[in-house]
Amino acid sequence: MLELNEYYTNKEVLDSIRFRLKKEHSIKLQEIFSQRFYKILKMQCDTIKWIRSVEPQNHSYATAVKIPLAITKMLTSSWWKTWLQSWTECKTQIMNPKLLLFSKGDYTLQHEKQISGLHMLIDIGDVWDDESGGFTLVVKQGKECVRISPTPNSLAVFNKKKGMNSFVKYVNHDACSKHRIVLYTVYKR
């Protein structure tokens, strides 16, 4: 587990995270990875070939042609599954991980047919400010439930239930040349 920030391996910390996730149905963990591992992730993301995906009625963003080896190994490792189970209390059956790149002009729209389960977003991109847009919103019946601002080296988790939708707010001109790189995964509960 050298990949994780040592702070998140402490039993008391994990108990606190589990409690907060149960109570609030979402949590954001900052500085989630060790600096060494995060640098590896960033370096591998710098070499990714991206493919633009634009469907105006649904989304605009780029997807990685191939998820970097460091991320694939992490997602399939026993230590990652054990660590997740220790505080999410969910099965660790991952469903279709995606590595997405958002830059100026990108967005997603909310849809009724989103998968229920434990949604996880790992931010690997640039330092960001909310004025640029690009944050993830979780809504229920038009009311904001959770706002996840892009933060490098963070893991955001929310429990998406029936009737909830999520989307990425339009990335506006304030983003300039910044990019939000996010690994998006869903785990069955």
PDB file of C-alpha atoms in Angstrom:
ATOM      1  CA  MET A   1       0.000   0.000   0.000  1.00  0.00           C
ATOM      2  CA  LEU A   2       2.920   2.343  -0.595  1.00  0.00           C
ATOM      3  CA  GLU A   3       0.734   4.068  -3.174  1.00  0.00           C
ATOM      4  CA  LEU A   4      -1.626   5.483  -0.538  1.00  0.00           C
ATOM      5  CA  ASN A   5      -0.903   8.453   1.666  1.00  0.00           C
ATOM      6  CA  GLU A   6       0.006   6.814   4.992  1.00  0.00           C
ATOM      7  CA  TYR A   7      -2.636   8.907   6.783  1.00  0.00           C
ATOM      8  CA  TYR A   8      -5.397   6.918   5.058  1.00  0.00           C
ATOM      9  CA  THR A   9      -4.100   3.593   6.358  1.00  0.00           C
ATOM     10  CA  ASN A  10      -4.824   4.506   9.992  1.00  0.00           C
ATOM     11  CA  LYS A  11      -7.737   2.480  11.446  1.00  0.00           C
ATOM     12  CA  GLU A  12      -9.208   5.438  13.353  1.00  0.00           C
ATOM     13  CA  VAL A  13      -9.109   7.584  10.220  1.00  0.00           C
ATOM     14  CA  LEU A  14     -10.812   4.846   8.187  1.00  0.00           C
ATOM     15  CA  ASP A  15     -13.488   4.470  10.887  1.00  0.00           C
ATOM     16  CA  SER A  16     -14.122   8.217  10.731  1.00  0.00           C
ATOM     17  CA  ILE A  17     -14.325   8.112   6.919  1.00  0.00           C
ATOM     18  CA  ARG A  18     -16.761   5.172   7.049  1.00  0.00           C
ATOM     19  CA  PHE A  19     -18.963   7.026   9.559  1.00  0.00           C
ATOM     20  CA  ARG A  20     -19.027  10.225   7.499  1.00  0.00           C
ATOM     21  CA  LEU A  21     -19.781   8.372   4.251  1.00  0.00           C
ATOM     22  CA  LYS A  22     -22.686   6.558   5.912  1.00  0.00           C
ATOM     23  CA  LYS A  23     -24.067   9.774   7.397  1.00  0.00           C
ATOM     24  CA  GLU A  24     -23.576  12.175   4.475  1.00  0.00           C
ATOM     25  CA  HIS A  25     -23.516   9.696   1.523  1.00  0.00           C
ATOM     26  CA  SER A  26     -20.431  11.444   0.114  1.00  0.00           C
ATOM     27  CA  ILE A  27     -16.859  12.255   1.077  1.00  0.00           C
ATOM     28  CA  LYS A  28     -13.764  13.803  -0.478  1.00  0.00           C
ATOM     29  CA  LEU A  29     -10.308  12.629   0.560  1.00  0.00           C
ATOM     30  CA  GLN A  30      -7.451  14.989  -0.290  1.00  0.00           C
ATOM     31  CA  GLU A  31      -3.803  14.068  -0.857  1.00  0.00           C
ATOM     32  CA  ILE A  32      -4.989  10.471  -1.262  1.00  0.00           C
ATOM     33  CA  PHE A  33      -1.816   9.071  -2.821  1.00  0.00           C
ATOM     34  CA  SER A  34       1.801   9.280  -1.749  1.00  0.00           C
ATOM     35  CA  GLN A  35       3.705  12.020  -3.554  1.00  0.00           C
ATOM     36  CA  ARG A  36       5.849   9.376  -5.270  1.00  0.00           C
ATOM     37  CA  PHE A  37       2.853   7.472  -6.659  1.00  0.00           C
ATOM     38  CA  TYR A  38       0.992  10.651  -7.622  1.00  0.00           C
ATOM     39  CA  LYS A  39       4.003  11.805  -9.659  1.00  0.00           C
ATOM     40  CA  ILE A  40       3.937   8.455 -11.493  1.00  0.00           C
ATOM     41  CA  LEU A  41       0.210   8.917 -12.248  1.00  0.00           C
ATOM     42  CA  LYS A  42       0.794  12.456 -13.523  1.00  0.00           C
ATOM     43  CA  MET A  43       3.725  11.369 -15.712  1.00  0.00           C
ATOM     44  CA  GLN A  44       1.703   8.527 -17.226  1.00  0.00           C
ATOM     45  CA  CYS A  45      -1.249  10.856 -17.844  1.00  0.00           C
ATOM     46  CA  ASP A  46       1.072  13.260 -19.672  1.00  0.00           C
ATOM     47  CA  THR A  47       1.749  10.544 -22.268  1.00  0.00           C
ATOM     48  CA  ILE A  48      -1.863   9.527 -22.889  1.00  0.00           C
ATOM     49  CA  LYS A  49      -3.385   9.685 -26.337  1.00  0.00           C
ATOM     50  CA  TRP A  50      -6.819  11.296 -25.986  1.00  0.00           C
ATOM     51  CA  ILE A  51      -9.829  10.964 -28.295  1.00  0.00           C
ATOM     52  CA  ARG A  52     -12.408  13.765 -28.369  1.00  0.00           C
ATOM     53  CA  SER A  53     -15.959  12.646 -27.773  1.00  0.00           C
ATOM     54  CA  VAL A  54     -18.620  15.225 -28.575  1.00  0.00           C
ATOM     55  CA  GLU A  55     -22.334  14.516 -28.534  1.00  0.00           C
ATOM     56  CA  PRO A  56     -23.935  17.952 -27.972  1.00  0.00           C
ATOM     57  CA  GLN A  57     -27.054  16.475 -26.365  1.00  0.00           C
ATOM     58  CA  ASN A  58     -24.916  14.446 -23.883  1.00  0.00           C
ATOM     59  CA  HIS A  59     -21.326  15.579 -23.416  1.00  0.00           C
ATOM     60  CA  SER A  60     -18.083  17.065 -24.653  1.00  0.00           C
ATOM     61  CA  TYR A  61     -14.771  15.729 -23.312  1.00  0.00           C
ATOM     62  CA  ALA A  62     -11.815  13.554 -24.253  1.00  0.00           C
ATOM     63  CA  THR A  63     -11.311   9.920 -23.241  1.00  0.00           C
ATOM     64  CA  ALA A  64      -8.049   8.072 -22.850  1.00  0.00           C
ATOM     65  CA  VAL A  65      -7.373   5.573 -25.615  1.00  0.00           C
ATOM     66  CA  LYS A  66      -5.856   3.356 -22.929  1.00  0.00           C
ATOM     67  CA  ILE A  67      -5.842   3.739 -19.149  1.00  0.00           C
ATOM     68  CA  PRO A  68      -2.227   3.969 -17.889  1.00  0.00           C
ATOM     69  CA  LEU A  69      -0.681   0.851 -16.393  1.00  0.00           C
ATOM     70  CA  ALA A  70      -0.237   2.388 -12.903  1.00  0.00           C
ATOM     71  CA  ILE A  71      -3.992   3.064 -12.702  1.00  0.00           C
ATOM     72  CA  THR A  72      -4.986  -0.342 -14.079  1.00  0.00           C
ATOM     73  CA  LYS A  73      -2.698  -2.123 -11.617  1.00  0.00           C
ATOM     74  CA  MET A  74      -4.078  -0.050  -8.740  1.00  0.00           C
ATOM     75  CA  LEU A  75      -7.745  -0.684  -9.595  1.00  0.00           C
ATOM     76  CA  THR A  76      -7.212  -4.439  -9.887  1.00  0.00           C
ATOM     77  CA  SER A  77      -4.867  -4.846  -6.915  1.00  0.00           C
ATOM     78  CA  SER A  78      -5.909  -6.704  -3.780  1.00  0.00           C
ATOM     79  CA  TRP A  79      -4.665  -3.865  -1.542  1.00  0.00           C
ATOM     80  CA  TRP A  80      -6.965  -1.352  -3.312  1.00  0.00           C
ATOM     81  CA  LYS A  81      -9.979  -3.666  -3.040  1.00  0.00           C
ATOM     82  CA  THR A  82      -9.265  -4.426   0.626  1.00  0.00           C
ATOM     83  CA  TRP A  83      -8.733  -0.760   1.442  1.00  0.00           C
ATOM     84  CA  LEU A  84     -11.997   0.275  -0.275  1.00  0.00           C
ATOM     85  CA  GLN A  85     -13.978  -2.457   1.441  1.00  0.00           C
ATOM     86  CA  SER A  86     -12.600  -1.353   4.812  1.00  0.00           C
ATOM     87  CA  TRP A  87     -14.466   1.971   4.694  1.00  0.00           C
ATOM     88  CA  THR A  88     -17.100   1.743   1.938  1.00  0.00           C
ATOM     89  CA  GLU A  89     -18.492  -1.650   2.945  1.00  0.00           C
ATOM     90  CA  CYS A  90     -19.216  -2.319  -0.719  1.00  0.00           C
ATOM     91  CA  LYS A  91     -18.365  -5.082  -3.096  1.00  0.00           C
ATOM     92  CA  THR A  92     -15.360  -4.147  -5.113  1.00  0.00           C
ATOM     93  CA  GLN A  93     -16.781  -5.117  -8.468  1.00  0.00           C
ATOM     94  CA  ILE A  94     -15.727  -2.201 -10.620  1.00  0.00           C
ATOM     95  CA  MET A  95     -17.885  -1.241 -13.555  1.00  0.00           C
ATOM     96  CA  ASN A  96     -16.268   0.266 -16.658  1.00  0.00           C
ATOM     97  CA  PRO A  97     -13.602   2.700 -15.389  1.00  0.00           C
ATOM     98  CA  LYS A  98     -13.053   5.736 -17.608  1.00  0.00           C
ATOM     99  CA  LEU A  99     -10.257   8.263 -17.714  1.00  0.00           C
ATOM    100  CA  LEU A 100     -11.683  11.588 -18.868  1.00  0.00           C
ATOM    101  CA  LEU A 101     -10.097  14.909 -19.747  1.00  0.00           C
ATOM    102  CA  PHE A 102     -12.115  18.113 -19.405  1.00  0.00           C
ATOM    103  CA  SER A 103     -10.878  21.422 -20.780  1.00  0.00           C
ATOM    104  CA  LYS A 104     -12.417  24.728 -21.875  1.00  0.00           C
ATOM    105  CA  GLY A 105     -15.825  24.104 -23.482  1.00  0.00           C
ATOM    106  CA  ASP A 106     -16.340  20.593 -22.055  1.00  0.00           C
ATOM    107  CA  TYR A 107     -19.318  19.332 -20.004  1.00  0.00           C
ATOM    108  CA  THR A 108     -21.670  16.428 -19.375  1.00  0.00           C
ATOM    109  CA  LEU A 109     -25.455  16.557 -19.053  1.00  0.00           C
ATOM    110  CA  GLN A 110     -27.567  14.708 -16.530  1.00  0.00           C
ATOM    111  CA  HIS A 111     -29.468  11.647 -17.678  1.00  0.00           C
ATOM    112  CA  GLU A 112     -32.050   9.358 -16.142  1.00  0.00           C
ATOM    113  CA  LYS A 113     -30.198   6.121 -16.985  1.00  0.00           C
ATOM    114  CA  GLN A 114     -27.137   6.592 -14.768  1.00  0.00           C
ATOM    115  CA  ILE A 115     -25.872   3.607 -12.831  1.00  0.00           C
ATOM    116  CA  SER A 116     -26.698   3.379  -9.121  1.00  0.00           C
ATOM    117  CA  GLY A 117     -23.858   2.485  -6.794  1.00  0.00           C
ATOM    118  CA  LEU A 118     -20.778   3.982  -5.249  1.00  0.00           C
ATOM    119  CA  HIS A 119     -19.322   6.526  -7.691  1.00  0.00           C
ATOM    120  CA  MET A 120     -15.650   7.434  -7.333  1.00  0.00           C
ATOM    121  CA  LEU A 121     -13.733  10.267  -8.948  1.00  0.00           C
ATOM    122  CA  ILE A 122      -9.964  10.472  -8.685  1.00  0.00           C
ATOM    123  CA  ASP A 123      -8.664  13.855  -9.827  1.00  0.00           C
ATOM    124  CA  ILE A 124      -5.239  13.817 -11.461  1.00  0.00           C
ATOM    125  CA  GLY A 125      -5.373  17.147 -13.318  1.00  0.00           C
ATOM    126  CA  ASP A 126      -4.250  20.725 -12.778  1.00  0.00           C
ATOM    127  CA  VAL A 127      -4.895  22.986  -9.796  1.00  0.00           C
ATOM    128  CA  TRP A 128      -8.393  24.342 -10.360  1.00  0.00           C
ATOM    129  CA  ASP A 129     -10.760  27.052  -9.141  1.00  0.00           C
ATOM    130  CA  ASP A 130     -14.556  26.870  -9.084  1.00  0.00           C
ATOM    131  CA  GLU A 131     -14.902  29.999 -11.247  1.00  0.00           C
ATOM    132  CA  SER A 132     -13.692  27.852 -14.173  1.00  0.00           C
ATOM    133  CA  GLY A 133     -16.662  25.463 -13.858  1.00  0.00           C
ATOM    134  CA  GLY A 134     -15.823  21.803 -14.443  1.00  0.00           C
ATOM    135  CA  PHE A 135     -17.043  20.654 -11.045  1.00  0.00           C
ATOM    136  CA  THR A 136     -19.260  17.597 -10.642  1.00  0.00           C
ATOM    137  CA  LEU A 137     -22.787  18.141  -9.344  1.00  0.00           C
ATOM    138  CA  VAL A 138     -25.047  15.443  -7.934  1.00  0.00           C
ATOM    139  CA  VAL A 139     -28.718  16.416  -7.967  1.00  0.00           C
ATOM    140  CA  LYS A 140     -32.025  14.905  -6.938  1.00  0.00           C
ATOM    141  CA  GLN A 141     -35.254  16.376  -8.304  1.00  0.00           C
ATOM    142  CA  GLY A 142     -33.335  19.446  -9.464  1.00  0.00           C
ATOM    143  CA  LYS A 143     -31.862  20.118  -6.017  1.00  0.00           C
ATOM    144  CA  GLU A 144     -28.082  20.041  -5.496  1.00  0.00           C
ATOM    145  CA  CYS A 145     -27.026  17.244  -3.114  1.00  0.00           C
ATOM    146  CA  VAL A 146     -23.253  17.175  -3.614  1.00  0.00           C
ATOM    147  CA  ARG A 147     -20.719  19.444  -5.333  1.00  0.00           C
ATOM    148  CA  ILE A 148     -17.293  17.970  -6.083  1.00  0.00           C
ATOM    149  CA  SER A 149     -14.720  20.588  -6.974  1.00  0.00           C
ATOM    150  CA  PRO A 150     -11.669  19.398  -8.926  1.00  0.00           C
ATOM    151  CA  THR A 151      -8.702  18.980  -6.577  1.00  0.00           C
ATOM    152  CA  PRO A 152      -5.489  17.291  -7.704  1.00  0.00           C
ATOM    153  CA  ASN A 153      -4.621  14.049  -5.872  1.00  0.00           C
ATOM    154  CA  SER A 154      -8.090  13.640  -4.386  1.00  0.00           C
ATOM    155  CA  LEU A 155     -10.689  10.887  -4.242  1.00  0.00           C
ATOM    156  CA  ALA A 156     -14.350  11.889  -4.123  1.00  0.00           C
ATOM    157  CA  VAL A 157     -17.015   9.291  -3.388  1.00  0.00           C
ATOM    158  CA  PHE A 158     -20.782   9.578  -3.480  1.00  0.00           C
ATOM    159  CA  ASN A 159     -23.535   7.008  -3.152  1.00  0.00           C
ATOM    160  CA  LYS A 160     -25.821   7.460  -6.144  1.00  0.00           C
ATOM    161  CA  LYS A 161     -29.280   6.137  -5.545  1.00  0.00           C
ATOM    162  CA  LYS A 162     -32.331   5.916  -7.776  1.00  0.00           C
ATOM    163  CA  GLY A 163     -33.611   9.355  -8.752  1.00  0.00           C
ATOM    164  CA  MET A 164     -30.200  11.010  -8.451  1.00  0.00           C
ATOM    165  CA  ASN A 165     -28.229  12.320 -11.409  1.00  0.00           C
ATOM    166  CA  SER A 166     -24.752  13.733 -11.789  1.00  0.00           C
ATOM    167  CA  PHE A 167     -23.071  15.917 -14.370  1.00  0.00           C
ATOM    168  CA  VAL A 168     -19.954  17.985 -14.949  1.00  0.00           C
ATOM    169  CA  LYS A 169     -20.624  21.717 -15.133  1.00  0.00           C
ATOM    170  CA  TYR A 170     -19.517  23.498 -18.323  1.00  0.00           C
ATOM    171  CA  VAL A 171     -15.800  24.369 -18.249  1.00  0.00           C
ATOM    172  CA  ASN A 172     -15.697  28.060 -19.130  1.00  0.00           C
ATOM    173  CA  HIS A 173     -13.056  30.445 -20.510  1.00  0.00           C
ATOM    174  CA  ASP A 174     -11.527  30.997 -17.028  1.00  0.00           C
ATOM    175  CA  ALA A 175      -9.975  27.523 -17.287  1.00  0.00           C
ATOM    176  CA  CYS A 176      -7.654  28.852 -20.033  1.00  0.00           C
ATOM    177  CA  SER A 177      -5.266  25.978 -20.799  1.00  0.00           C
ATOM    178  CA  LYS A 178      -5.939  24.002 -17.595  1.00  0.00           C
ATOM    179  CA  HIS A 179      -7.227  20.433 -17.743  1.00  0.00           C
ATOM    180  CA  ARG A 180      -9.233  18.324 -15.345  1.00  0.00           C
ATOM    181  CA  ILE A 181      -8.225  14.669 -15.627  1.00  0.00           C
ATOM    182  CA  VAL A 182     -10.547  12.414 -13.696  1.00  0.00           C
ATOM    183  CA  LEU A 183     -10.676   8.668 -13.298  1.00  0.00           C
ATOM    184  CA  TYR A 184     -14.374   7.828 -13.018  1.00  0.00           C
ATOM    185  CA  THR A 185     -15.463   4.452 -11.678  1.00  0.00           C
ATOM    186  CA  VAL A 186     -18.605   2.913 -10.232  1.00  0.00           C
ATOM    187  CA  TYR A 187     -18.678   0.091  -7.687  1.00  0.00           C
ATOM    188  CA  LYS A 188     -21.711  -2.032  -6.959  1.00  0.00           C
ATOM    189  CA  ARG A 189     -23.062  -1.728  -3.418  1.00  0.00           C
TER     190      ARG A 189
END
